[in-house]
mmCIF file of C-alpha atoms and ligand atoms in Angstrom:
data_model
loop_
_atom_site.group_PDB
_atom_site.id
_atom_site.type_symbol
_atom_site.label_atom_id
_atom_site.label_comp_id
_atom_site.label_asym_id
_atom_site.label_seq_id
_atom_site.Cartn_x
_atom_site.Cartn_y
_atom_site.Cartn_z
ATOM 1 C CA MET A 1 -96.802 -148.387 110.643
ATOM 2 C CA PRO A 2 -99.863 -146.078 110.764
ATOM 3 C CA ALA A 3 -99.639 -143.089 113.139
ATOM 4 C CA PRO A 4 -101.474 -143.576 116.471
ATOM 5 C CA SER A 5 -105.028 -142.244 116.653
ATOM 6 C CA PRO A 6 -106.262 -140.125 119.551
ATOM 7 C CA THR A 7 -108.320 -141.888 122.201
ATOM 8 C CA ARG A 8 -110.483 -138.773 122.496
ATOM 9 C CA SER A 9 -111.075 -135.677 120.390
ATOM 10 C CA LEU A 10 -112.747 -132.542 121.699
ATOM 11 C CA ASP A 11 -113.889 -129.407 119.950
ATOM 12 C CA LEU A 12 -113.548 -126.495 122.374
ATOM 13 C CA ASP A 13 -115.060 -123.429 120.684
ATOM 14 C CA GLY A 14 -113.630 -124.452 117.321
ATOM 15 C CA THR A 15 -110.213 -125.478 118.648
ATOM 16 C CA SER A 16 -109.409 -129.126 118.121
ATOM 17 C CA VAL A 17 -108.027 -131.030 121.140
ATOM 18 C CA LEU A 18 -106.603 -134.513 120.591
ATOM 19 C CA ILE A 19 -105.910 -136.719 123.607
ATOM 20 C CA PHE A 20 -103.641 -139.727 123.113
ATOM 21 C CA ASP A 21 -102.932 -142.787 125.274
ATOM 22 C CA ASP A 22 -99.559 -141.341 126.264
ATOM 23 C CA SER A 23 -96.982 -138.775 125.188
ATOM 24 C CA ALA A 24 -95.100 -141.295 123.016
ATOM 25 C CA ALA A 25 -98.213 -141.928 120.901
ATOM 26 C CA ALA A 26 -98.960 -138.196 120.804
ATOM 27 C CA CYS A 27 -95.444 -137.372 119.563
ATOM 28 C CA LEU A 28 -95.588 -140.052 116.858
ATOM 29 C CA ALA A 29 -98.893 -138.621 115.655
ATOM 30 C CA ALA A 30 -97.466 -135.078 115.735
ATOM 31 C CA ALA A 31 -94.386 -136.147 113.739
ATOM 32 C CA ASP A 32 -96.674 -137.828 111.218
ATOM 33 C CA GLN A 33 -98.782 -134.657 110.849
ATOM 34 C CA ILE A 34 -95.695 -132.471 110.402
ATOM 35 C CA ALA A 35 -94.160 -134.859 107.845
ATOM 36 C CA GLU A 36 -97.438 -134.903 105.910
ATOM 37 C CA LEU A 37 -97.686 -131.108 106.025
ATOM 38 C CA VAL A 38 -94.113 -130.749 104.717
ATOM 39 C CA ARG A 39 -94.775 -133.189 101.870
ATOM 40 C CA SER A 40 -98.070 -131.602 100.817
ATOM 41 C CA THR A 41 -96.863 -127.987 101.172
ATOM 42 C CA VAL A 42 -93.674 -128.648 99.197
ATOM 43 C CA ALA A 43 -95.776 -130.413 96.537
ATOM 44 C CA GLN A 44 -98.154 -127.436 96.336
ATOM 45 C CA ARG A 45 -95.864 -124.428 96.501
ATOM 46 C CA GLY A 46 -92.352 -125.770 96.232
ATOM 47 C CA LYS A 47 -91.317 -125.082 99.838
ATOM 48 C CA ALA A 48 -92.428 -125.310 103.459
ATOM 49 C CA VAL A 49 -91.669 -122.995 106.395
ATOM 50 C CA LEU A 50 -91.712 -124.466 109.900
ATOM 51 C CA GLY A 51 -91.655 -122.723 113.268
ATOM 52 C CA LEU A 52 -89.927 -124.987 115.776
ATOM 53 C CA ALA A 53 -89.796 -125.361 119.557
ATOM 54 C CA THR A 54 -87.181 -126.738 121.939
ATOM 55 C CA GLY A 55 -87.571 -128.103 125.488
ATOM 56 C CA GLY A 56 -88.282 -131.647 126.643
ATOM 57 C CA THR A 57 -91.697 -131.985 124.988
ATOM 58 C CA PRO A 58 -90.806 -132.125 121.264
ATOM 59 C CA VAL A 59 -87.676 -134.326 121.508
ATOM 60 C CA PRO A 60 -89.572 -137.498 120.418
ATOM 61 C CA VAL A 61 -91.242 -135.504 117.621
ATOM 62 C CA TYR A 62 -87.827 -134.682 116.160
ATOM 63 C CA LYS A 63 -86.824 -138.333 116.567
ATOM 64 C CA GLY A 64 -89.906 -139.300 114.553
ATOM 65 C CA LEU A 65 -89.069 -136.773 111.819
ATOM 66 C CA VAL A 66 -85.466 -138.015 111.639
ATOM 67 C CA GLU A 67 -86.768 -141.594 111.282
ATOM 68 C CA GLU A 68 -89.077 -140.524 108.454
ATOM 69 C CA HIS A 69 -86.126 -138.849 106.758
ATOM 70 C CA ARG A 70 -83.879 -141.901 107.180
ATOM 71 C CA ALA A 71 -86.613 -144.120 105.760
ATOM 72 C CA GLY A 72 -86.553 -141.942 102.627
ATOM 73 C CA ARG A 73 -90.072 -140.625 103.164
ATOM 74 C CA LEU A 74 -89.265 -137.030 104.140
ATOM 75 C CA SER A 75 -86.868 -134.451 102.757
ATOM 76 C CA PHE A 76 -86.043 -131.079 104.302
ATOM 77 C CA GLY A 77 -84.394 -129.996 101.034
ATOM 78 C CA GLU A 78 -87.077 -127.359 100.407
ATOM 79 C CA VAL A 79 -87.773 -126.505 104.067
ATOM 80 C CA SER A 80 -86.848 -123.380 106.066
ATOM 81 C CA THR A 81 -87.134 -123.348 109.851
ATOM 82 C CA PHE A 82 -87.457 -120.558 112.409
ATOM 83 C CA ASN A 83 -87.025 -121.463 116.061
ATOM 84 C CA LEU A 84 -89.073 -119.778 118.724
ATOM 85 C CA ASP A 85 -86.383 -118.670 121.076
ATOM 86 C CA GLU A 86 -82.853 -118.583 122.453
ATOM 87 C CA TYR A 87 -81.444 -117.624 125.829
ATOM 88 C CA TYR A 88 -79.646 -114.274 126.010
ATOM 89 C CA PRO A 89 -76.776 -113.834 126.102
ATOM 90 C CA MET A 90 -75.887 -117.233 124.690
ATOM 91 C CA SER A 91 -73.243 -118.523 122.296
ATOM 92 C CA PRO A 92 -74.649 -120.854 119.625
ATOM 93 C CA LEU A 93 -71.804 -123.240 120.510
ATOM 94 C CA ASP A 94 -72.734 -123.417 124.194
ATOM 95 C CA PRO A 95 -74.023 -126.914 125.074
ATOM 96 C CA GLN A 96 -77.067 -125.250 126.727
ATOM 97 C CA SER A 97 -77.999 -123.157 123.710
ATOM 98 C CA TYR A 98 -81.168 -123.887 121.811
ATOM 99 C CA ARG A 99 -79.039 -123.821 118.639
ATOM 100 C CA THR A 100 -77.065 -126.778 120.044
ATOM 101 C CA TYR A 101 -80.309 -128.544 120.991
ATOM 102 C CA MET A 102 -81.653 -128.145 117.443
ATOM 103 C CA HIS A 103 -78.366 -129.241 115.918
ATOM 104 C CA ARG A 104 -78.392 -132.390 118.058
ATOM 105 C CA HIS A 105 -82.044 -133.373 117.657
ATOM 106 C CA LEU A 106 -82.763 -132.320 114.068
ATOM 107 C CA PHE A 107 -80.466 -130.109 112.024
ATOM 108 C CA SER A 108 -77.467 -132.465 111.942
ATOM 109 C CA GLN A 109 -79.665 -135.486 111.191
ATOM 110 C CA VAL A 110 -81.596 -134.306 108.130
ATOM 111 C CA ASP A 111 -81.000 -132.636 104.760
ATOM 112 C CA LEU A 112 -81.945 -129.127 105.941
ATOM 113 C CA ALA A 113 -79.704 -126.422 104.438
ATOM 114 C CA PRO A 114 -77.725 -124.693 107.238
ATOM 115 C CA ASN A 115 -78.594 -121.240 105.883
ATOM 116 C CA ARG A 116 -82.305 -122.040 106.146
ATOM 117 C CA ALA A 117 -82.197 -123.187 109.795
ATOM 118 C CA HIS A 118 -82.848 -120.043 111.847
ATOM 119 C CA VAL A 119 -82.543 -119.817 115.621
ATOM 120 C CA PRO A 120 -82.600 -116.397 117.310
ATOM 121 C CA ASP A 121 -78.986 -115.296 117.780
ATOM 122 C CA GLY A 122 -78.037 -114.968 121.420
ATOM 123 C CA THR A 123 -74.829 -113.104 120.527
ATOM 124 C CA VAL A 124 -76.446 -109.988 119.030
ATOM 125 C CA PRO A 125 -75.158 -106.861 120.813
ATOM 126 C CA GLU A 126 -77.524 -105.441 123.398
ATOM 127 C CA SER A 127 -78.003 -102.212 121.431
ATOM 128 C CA ALA A 128 -79.146 -104.118 118.312
ATOM 129 C CA LEU A 129 -81.602 -106.538 119.963
ATOM 130 C CA GLU A 130 -84.836 -104.725 119.107
ATOM 131 C CA ALA A 131 -83.782 -104.251 115.473
ATOM 132 C CA TYR A 132 -82.684 -107.886 115.285
ATOM 133 C CA GLY A 133 -86.090 -109.041 116.572
ATOM 134 C CA ALA A 134 -87.855 -106.940 113.940
ATOM 135 C CA SER A 135 -85.591 -108.485 111.258
ATOM 136 C CA TYR A 136 -86.464 -111.986 112.455
ATOM 137 C CA ASP A 137 -90.173 -111.237 111.897
ATOM 138 C CA ARG A 138 -89.380 -109.775 108.477
ATOM 139 C CA TRP A 139 -87.408 -112.885 107.486
ATOM 140 C CA ILE A 140 -90.412 -115.036 108.388
ATOM 141 C CA GLU A 141 -92.659 -112.763 106.340
ATOM 142 C CA ALA A 142 -90.233 -112.776 103.423
ATOM 143 C CA GLU A 143 -90.506 -116.576 103.385
ATOM 144 C CA GLY A 144 -94.283 -116.218 103.063
ATOM 145 C CA GLY A 145 -95.032 -116.800 106.768
ATOM 146 C CA LEU A 146 -95.022 -120.005 108.781
ATOM 147 C CA ASP A 147 -96.860 -122.997 107.344
ATOM 148 C CA LEU A 148 -96.765 -124.627 110.749
ATOM 149 C CA GLN A 149 -95.748 -123.525 114.233
ATOM 150 C CA LEU A 150 -94.883 -126.264 116.720
ATOM 151 C CA LEU A 151 -95.352 -125.133 120.331
ATOM 152 C CA GLY A 152 -94.805 -126.455 123.829
ATOM 153 C CA LEU A 153 -96.518 -124.838 126.812
ATOM 154 C CA GLY A 154 -94.820 -123.529 129.933
ATOM 155 C CA ARG A 155 -96.206 -124.454 133.364
ATOM 156 C CA ASN A 156 -97.082 -120.765 133.618
ATOM 157 C CA GLY A 157 -98.837 -120.853 130.243
ATOM 158 C CA HIS A 158 -96.009 -119.266 128.252
ATOM 159 C CA ILE A 159 -95.656 -119.882 124.508
ATOM 160 C CA GLY A 160 -92.154 -119.403 123.177
ATOM 161 C CA PHE A 161 -90.815 -117.124 125.883
ATOM 162 C CA ASN A 162 -93.871 -114.876 125.723
ATOM 163 C CA GLU A 163 -94.336 -114.879 129.477
ATOM 164 C CA PRO A 164 -97.459 -113.932 131.477
ATOM 165 C CA ALA A 165 -97.708 -110.150 131.274
ATOM 166 C CA ASP A 166 -99.736 -107.224 132.447
ATOM 167 C CA LEU A 167 -100.840 -106.122 128.962
ATOM 168 C CA ASP A 168 -104.185 -105.555 127.312
ATOM 169 C CA THR A 169 -105.170 -108.474 125.093
ATOM 170 C CA GLU A 170 -104.990 -106.506 121.849
ATOM 171 C CA THR A 171 -101.346 -105.582 122.497
ATOM 172 C CA ALA A 172 -100.522 -109.113 123.684
ATOM 173 C CA LEU A 173 -101.716 -110.574 120.368
ATOM 174 C CA LYS A 174 -99.339 -108.427 118.299
ATOM 175 C CA LEU A 175 -96.017 -108.648 120.085
ATOM 176 C CA PRO A 176 -92.910 -108.621 117.894
ATOM 177 C CA THR A 177 -89.898 -110.876 118.207
ATOM 178 C CA ARG A 178 -87.910 -109.204 120.974
ATOM 179 C CA PRO A 179 -85.711 -109.521 124.056
ATOM 180 C CA VAL A 180 -87.592 -110.577 127.212
ATOM 181 C CA SER A 181 -86.960 -111.315 130.893
ATOM 182 C CA LEU A 182 -87.738 -114.863 131.972
ATOM 183 C CA HIS A 183 -90.515 -115.474 134.502
ATOM 184 C CA PRO A 184 -89.428 -117.019 137.848
ATOM 185 C CA THR A 185 -91.305 -120.267 136.983
ATOM 186 C CA THR A 186 -89.391 -120.509 133.692
ATOM 187 C CA VAL A 187 -86.072 -119.946 135.475
ATOM 188 C CA ALA A 188 -86.979 -122.612 138.074
ATOM 189 C CA ASP A 189 -87.952 -125.082 135.330
ATOM 190 C CA ALA A 190 -84.649 -124.533 133.499
ATOM 191 C CA ALA A 191 -82.549 -125.007 136.653
ATOM 192 C CA GLY A 192 -82.030 -128.721 135.990
ATOM 193 C CA ASP A 193 -80.550 -128.035 132.522
ATOM 194 C CA PHE A 194 -78.127 -125.410 133.822
ATOM 195 C CA GLY A 195 -77.009 -127.082 137.069
ATOM 196 C CA GLY A 196 -78.899 -124.731 139.385
ATOM 197 C CA GLU A 197 -81.218 -121.747 139.251
ATOM 198 C CA ALA A 198 -78.365 -119.278 139.758
ATOM 199 C CA LEU A 199 -76.820 -120.379 136.455
ATOM 200 C CA VAL A 200 -79.961 -119.939 134.315
ATOM 201 C CA PRO A 201 -79.801 -116.869 132.028
ATOM 202 C CA ARG A 202 -82.430 -114.358 133.113
ATOM 203 C CA ARG A 203 -83.132 -113.140 129.599
ATOM 204 C CA ALA A 204 -83.986 -114.523 126.178
ATOM 205 C CA LEU A 205 -84.973 -113.604 122.657
ATOM 206 C CA THR A 206 -88.410 -114.861 121.730
ATOM 207 C CA MET A 207 -90.505 -114.955 118.596
ATOM 208 C CA GLY A 208 -93.466 -112.691 119.285
ATOM 209 C CA THR A 209 -97.131 -113.583 119.363
ATOM 210 C CA ALA A 210 -97.654 -111.748 116.030
ATOM 211 C CA SER A 211 -95.546 -114.243 114.062
ATOM 212 C CA ILE A 212 -96.672 -117.265 116.106
ATOM 213 C CA LEU A 213 -100.381 -116.490 115.745
ATOM 214 C CA SER A 214 -100.063 -115.813 112.012
ATOM 215 C CA ALA A 215 -98.930 -119.382 111.324
ATOM 216 C CA ARG A 216 -101.279 -121.205 108.965
ATOM 217 C CA ARG A 217 -101.329 -124.166 111.373
ATOM 218 C CA ILE A 218 -100.329 -124.332 115.034
ATOM 219 C CA LEU A 219 -99.656 -127.588 116.840
ATOM 220 C CA VAL A 220 -99.438 -127.254 120.635
ATOM 221 C CA LEU A 221 -98.021 -130.158 122.609
ATOM 222 C CA ALA A 222 -98.389 -130.500 126.382
ATOM 223 C CA PHE A 223 -97.789 -133.575 128.497
ATOM 224 C CA GLY A 224 -97.948 -134.476 132.164
ATOM 225 C CA ALA A 225 -99.957 -133.379 135.209
ATOM 226 C CA LYS A 226 -97.729 -130.333 135.726
ATOM 227 C CA LYS A 227 -99.141 -128.812 132.503
ATOM 228 C CA ALA A 228 -102.815 -129.582 133.328
ATOM 229 C CA GLU A 229 -103.631 -126.230 134.907
ATOM 230 C CA ALA A 230 -101.999 -124.176 132.126
ATOM 231 C CA VAL A 231 -103.785 -126.312 129.500
ATOM 232 C CA ALA A 232 -107.187 -125.817 131.155
ATOM 233 C CA GLN A 233 -106.620 -122.081 131.638
ATOM 234 C CA SER A 234 -105.467 -121.697 128.028
ATOM 235 C CA LEU A 235 -108.431 -123.543 126.572
ATOM 236 C CA THR A 236 -111.282 -122.611 128.893
ATOM 237 C CA GLY A 237 -110.277 -119.533 130.924
ATOM 238 C CA PRO A 238 -110.430 -115.906 129.798
ATOM 239 C CA MET A 239 -108.278 -114.879 126.831
ATOM 240 C CA THR A 240 -105.633 -112.870 128.625
ATOM 241 C CA ALA A 241 -101.969 -111.865 128.449
ATOM 242 C CA GLN A 242 -101.650 -113.413 131.927
ATOM 243 C CA VAL A 243 -102.010 -116.838 130.260
ATOM 244 C CA PRO A 244 -100.229 -116.539 126.905
ATOM 245 C CA GLY A 245 -101.533 -119.973 125.813
ATOM 246 C CA SER A 246 -105.062 -118.528 125.927
ATOM 247 C CA LEU A 247 -104.077 -116.103 123.135
ATOM 248 C CA LEU A 248 -104.009 -119.107 120.787
ATOM 249 C CA ARG A 249 -107.797 -119.004 120.833
ATOM 250 C CA SER A 250 -107.558 -115.982 118.517
ATOM 251 C CA ALA A 251 -106.216 -118.391 115.855
ATOM 252 C CA GLY A 252 -109.418 -120.488 116.054
ATOM 253 C CA ASP A 253 -109.451 -123.675 114.020
ATOM 254 C CA ARG A 254 -105.860 -123.229 112.831
ATOM 255 C CA VAL A 255 -104.812 -124.571 116.246
ATOM 256 C CA THR A 256 -104.655 -128.220 117.324
ATOM 257 C CA TRP A 257 -103.769 -129.223 120.882
ATOM 258 C CA VAL A 258 -102.057 -132.603 121.293
ATOM 259 C CA LEU A 259 -102.251 -133.861 124.875
ATOM 260 C CA ASP A 260 -101.739 -136.912 127.043
ATOM 261 C CA PRO A 261 -104.455 -137.828 129.599
ATOM 262 C CA GLU A 262 -102.582 -136.136 132.487
ATOM 263 C CA ALA A 263 -102.245 -132.785 130.697
ATOM 264 C CA ALA A 264 -105.927 -132.987 129.665
ATOM 265 C CA SER A 265 -107.144 -133.953 133.138
ATOM 266 C CA GLN A 266 -108.502 -130.507 134.109
ATOM 267 C CA LEU A 267 -110.483 -129.954 130.910
ATOM 268 C CA PRO A 268 -114.259 -130.008 131.276
ATOM 269 C CA GLY A 269 -115.660 -133.515 130.985
ATOM 270 C CA VAL A 270 -112.216 -135.137 130.863
ATOM 271 C CA GLY A 271 -110.968 -135.387 134.460
ATOM 272 C CA GLY A 272 -112.094 -138.335 136.520
HETATM 273 C C1 LIG B 301 -89.072 -123.741 123.849
HETATM 274 C C2 LIG B 301 -90.160 -122.862 124.238
HETATM 275 C C3 LIG B 301 -90.911 -123.046 125.506
HETATM 276 C C4 LIG B 301 -91.219 -124.507 125.835
HETATM 277 C C5 LIG B 301 -91.969 -124.631 127.148
HETATM 278 C C6 LIG B 301 -92.216 -126.078 127.544
HETATM 279 O O1 LIG B 301 -88.541 -123.369 122.602
HETATM 280 O O2 LIG B 301 -90.447 -121.968 123.509
HETATM 281 O O3 LIG B 301 -92.107 -122.310 125.446
HETATM 282 O O4 LIG B 301 -91.979 -125.061 124.799
HETATM 283 O O5 LIG B 301 -91.243 -124.005 128.171
HETATM 284 O O6 LIG B 301 -90.986 -126.670 127.836
HETATM 285 P P1 LIG B 301 -90.867 -128.253 128.071
HETATM 286 O O7 LIG B 301 -91.211 -128.905 126.771
HETATM 287 O O8 LIG B 301 -89.427 -128.478 128.433
HETATM 288 O O9 LIG B 301 -91.828 -128.598 129.154
#
């Protein structure tokens, strides 16, 4: 079956924005694009390196990739993956860990080598966190950088767990992988997963903007009315560390936004 086409495409200052009928169609199209990128990159240079996201948004994308794999059209045999983030502290075996999420939705379902599936390690001792973050960036570089980074968007505009911050833009564009404190909106949004806000870890390890923004392609997915404001601010507001999604504009035409009509509703010329 051919992948769904967008019902509208916009070019906002060189950034491509694709709006689909609904999130299901958008996720099928995203899975198709990722599968195609893996096939063509492996054909060209013998391997592909993917940056991956967790959260509710990409779950159907992983389902689509697993289906492609089961149909014999997609192999992860030559793929390495680097996830964006992990709560801290967090055991990889904890049901709430992002490692468990990835195992459930992708890693256990495809032919990806376990030693090539990287998720930031939430068990690293406190004193080694900064050094560990720097190593994570070096591992990505040693693989030749990310061919594709898949991103969701926080309601507060965060990408990975790069939260809104009081930083000058130049610094905000070059942040390393590092330990961070979660923003109150992020903690509130995770409350459902952890059985209450009090149980949400207050810290995390996140891939930094430097590695994210260096990816050769970046696919940002955002669905639902609750993301509309962050989408509009990211795409049309000032480029600022207060809205980390706006920093994606520095990556120009390497970025594609994949939206449903609700998430796109506050973009100029889109809302009714
Ligand atoms: C997850 C991540 C986060 C989420 C964002 C949206 O690895 O890095 O930035 O992408 O919080 O989460 P959902 O998809 O649950 O709305």
